[in-house]
Each structure stands twice: as structure tokens, then as C-alpha cells.
Amino acid sequence: MEQESLVKRYPRGKFVCSRQRKMIIKAYKSKLEKNPSITIRNMRSTLSKKLGIGETTISNTISQYGQHETVSSPNKTKKFKKIETKINDFDKSAIRKKIHKFWFDRKLPTLDKILKVINEDSTLPKFSRTSLYRLLKSMEFKYSKRGRNSTLLEKSEIVLWRRKYLKDIKKYREDGRPIYYLDETLVNIGDVSERVWCNKTVQSLRDVHTQSFSPGPVYPFSKENRLIAIHIGSEDGFVPGGLLCVESQKNCKDYHDEINGGFFCDWLEGVLSKLKDNAIIIMNNAPYNSAKLEKCPTIGWSKADVMQWLKSRGEVIDQSMIIPELLENVNLLKPMYSKYIVDEMVRQHNKVVLRLPPYHCGLNPIPLAWSVVKSHINSNNKTFKLSDVKKLLIEGTEKVDLGMWKNFISHTMKEEETFWNVDSVLDELMEETKTVIKTNGNSDEDEDSSS
């Protein structure tokens, strides 16, 4: 009996290069010549013990060689997803609410305090301290030094954007203008309800075969086939004929860049005639609806191009001016020329676009409507076919009735009131903190910190 040499096991997860894969094929051919009747299972096990490489790698290498008569090493560059793309908008909204609760309780949140309450919530993902810090930074939070302590605050730009949005939408409601909400979602054809019936009398795989039971629903092996859906609705429900549904072409979590601005504008222009006159359209800042009508100079522009841009707008330029001086003039003119294509198109139809502040999906009722639609899809998805899932998507939108829409909008209005109040509470809390610091003789000067 042939003695197999004992070798050190190859580290799990480490890349197996092309040289080692050729070694696998060479050993495979040698074994096959000596024993043509050997089974694949025994071949995998034997080669794994001899070479110290996992059976899965050996199996995949032999399969690749059988199909292409060659082997290659895998791509050594791993693409790591950023934390902000891993966490969905609902979870981000829930995290923001937890931070706001500290303020409502008149407490200053720190990273450790927030980490503790988030990781104690079973409905939210678990975070390390570093990953949470990165997520909060991407959500436009910053650390502000208050005396000897650092507290977490939203950046002024986000707070001002939110305050302006809340003032505008309140005024539009008081004026009696119809308000429409626009949003998109992603539907995986492999999504099903998490709860399925289970026969507890089946104790083993043998019972499945002998008693002719089905082991359960057969799910697709991947979720690469997906649908991107965009819709618009109001207190009157989803706008009839307003659903846009396209197949996703990329296997990535961030699907916003799959819809280009021209495609979105064509869809929106067809929908505008279905909306009431003098309406307000609320939307987020996705790339496809945020294309600028005209690009304004930035620090990346050449000096000659910046000067030409200013001259074409009637500005008198001194040749001795340096780039920072030129860009200062640009910033004075930018509000006149920094306009969105979508906004201008909507204005021509006697309607107005109102943009949500970033990371505030709670101010839009459509995500609540989408949850009803997805629940219908998940409960009735049996075939995992794209065409059938699309039909379920259309059926799901029809199930969101007027009563649901009114409840969703009512919930959103409560969220608006909460956001308005939290800014006032935080403002008072910051003033109290300044008074305490001043009494103790400490500086209240702001500075960014991660401690």
C-alpha cells in the first residue's frame, strides 16, 4: 500500500497560486494513471492529504482544468465594501434616532455610549468601535470638544438642510399644495418570507426520502438577478402608471449609479403630466436626479479655464489674480448657475422639487410603502423567475391602499416634528454646556476628535 507523505496543511483562506494549481493537476494525472477507476471523492481526499491543500480547492482546480485545459490563480485583490454601503438606510435612520434620544434625555452622546446601545439592540447590526466611527463619519457626524469631554454632533450643513426642509414642507402644507414623494428600491428575485412551515417529524435525510417529504423550498444559489423599482405617490396613493421597473445589471449593493440621469429624466417627464398642478415633488439626492445643468469651476480646474468661465459671465478679471482669488469670485456666482437638470425640467411644468436632507429616509413615507410591496413579493415568490417577481411587484403596489398611505404620511409628519424638536433640545443643551464650561474656566472651542 502506497504511503502518503504527511505535509503541513495550507493555511485556510490563503490564495493558491497557478504554480500550486499546476502541481495539483500533475498529481491528479499521476493518480489517474496508476488507478483509472478511482472515484472523484477518493481522489480529492487523497490529494488533499498529500499536498496539504483543501478538498474544495482541489475539486475546483480539476474542474477548471477539465473545462479549459488550463489553470490560473485567482485575483489576489480583494474588494472590501465600505461600511456605509453595507448598512442600509433603515438601519442608518435607526442609529440616528438612538443618537437623538441621548439629546432628548439631555445627555451628550459619546462613541462608547452609542456603541453600547446599538450592540444591545438585536434588530441592528453589530459594530466594532472603529467601524461605527467610520459609519457615523460617513453620516456627517463629527466630534466636538466640550471642556474635557468630546460629544457627537451632526455637522452644521446637515442641521441647516434639515431645518430648511422642515420649514419648506410645513409652508407648502399650509398653502394647500399637493405633495408627492418619490423613491426607489431594490428587489432580489431570491427573496422569500423568513417563516416557512417545517415538518418536525422529519429527523434525518433518510426520512425525507422514505416518507417522500420535500426538504423545503428550493432557493436560487445567487441573488444576482434583481429589479430596480422607482415610483411616486401621495395621500391619493401610488400614481397610476408611475412605476418604473428595470433589471439590475450589476451585482453590487449600491445600485444608484445604474440609472443614468437621461433615463430618469425621460421617466419623470412622462409622469409629470399625471400629477396635480402646482405640486411639490420630494426626492433624495441620488446621482441620477442630481445632475447639474452646468458645471461650475472647482479647485481641479486649470487657471485658464476658471478665468474663461468668469469672463463668459461678464466678470472683469485681473491677470495677476491667483486661483484662490478666482475661486472666491466663482463662489459668489455659483448660486446663480448651480442648478439641477431635474429641478429646471419640473419647474417648466409648474411644479417644484424639494430635496430630502441626506440619510433621512424617515422623512419619506415611500419606504414604508415599499415594505408592504416586498412583503407581498416574499410571501408569494415561488418560482424565483424575474418575470414572475415583476408581476408580484406590480401586485404589491396595488395592495398599498389609501388608508395605508394616509397612515404612512401621518407617521412621517410625526417624524418631522421629532426632528424639529431635537434640534431645539440640542441647542438648549449646548448652551447649558457652554455655561458649565465657562463656570469651570474651560475652553469651549470646537475641534474634531475621535476620542
Short mmCIF file of C-alpha atoms in Angstrom, two decimals, residues 172 177 268 272 277-279 281 293 338-355:
data_model
loop_
_atom_site.label_atom_id
_atom_site.label_comp_id
_atom_site.label_asym_id
_atom_site.label_seq_id
_atom_site.Cartn_x
_atom_site.Cartn_y
_atom_site.Cartn_z
CA TYR A 172 -46.28 74.03 1.42
CA ARG A 177 -50.17 72.40 -2.29
CA LEU A 268 -40.08 61.69 -14.78
CA LEU A 272 -45.30 64.94 -14.58
CA ASP A 277 -50.84 71.22 -10.87
CA ASN A 278 -48.61 73.35 -8.59
CA ALA A 279 -47.37 70.15 -6.90
CA ILE A 281 -42.11 66.59 -5.58
CA LEU A 293 -27.38 71.83 -15.57
CA SER A 338 -25.54 75.71 -9.78
CA LYS A 339 -28.89 74.30 -10.88
CA TYR A 340 -30.17 70.74 -11.28
CA ILE A 341 -31.46 69.46 -14.63
CA VAL A 342 -34.41 67.77 -12.92
CA ASP A 343 -35.38 70.90 -10.97
CA GLU A 344 -35.45 73.06 -14.10
CA MET A 345 -37.49 70.49 -16.04
CA VAL A 346 -40.04 70.21 -13.21
CA ARG A 347 -40.28 74.00 -12.89
CA GLN A 348 -41.32 74.23 -16.53
CA HIS A 349 -44.37 72.10 -15.63
CA ASN A 350 -45.34 74.48 -12.79
CA LYS A 351 -44.07 72.15 -10.08
CA VAL A 352 -41.26 72.34 -7.51
CA VAL A 353 -38.63 69.83 -6.35
CA LEU A 354 -37.92 69.64 -2.61
CA ARG A 355 -34.85 67.59 -1.71
#
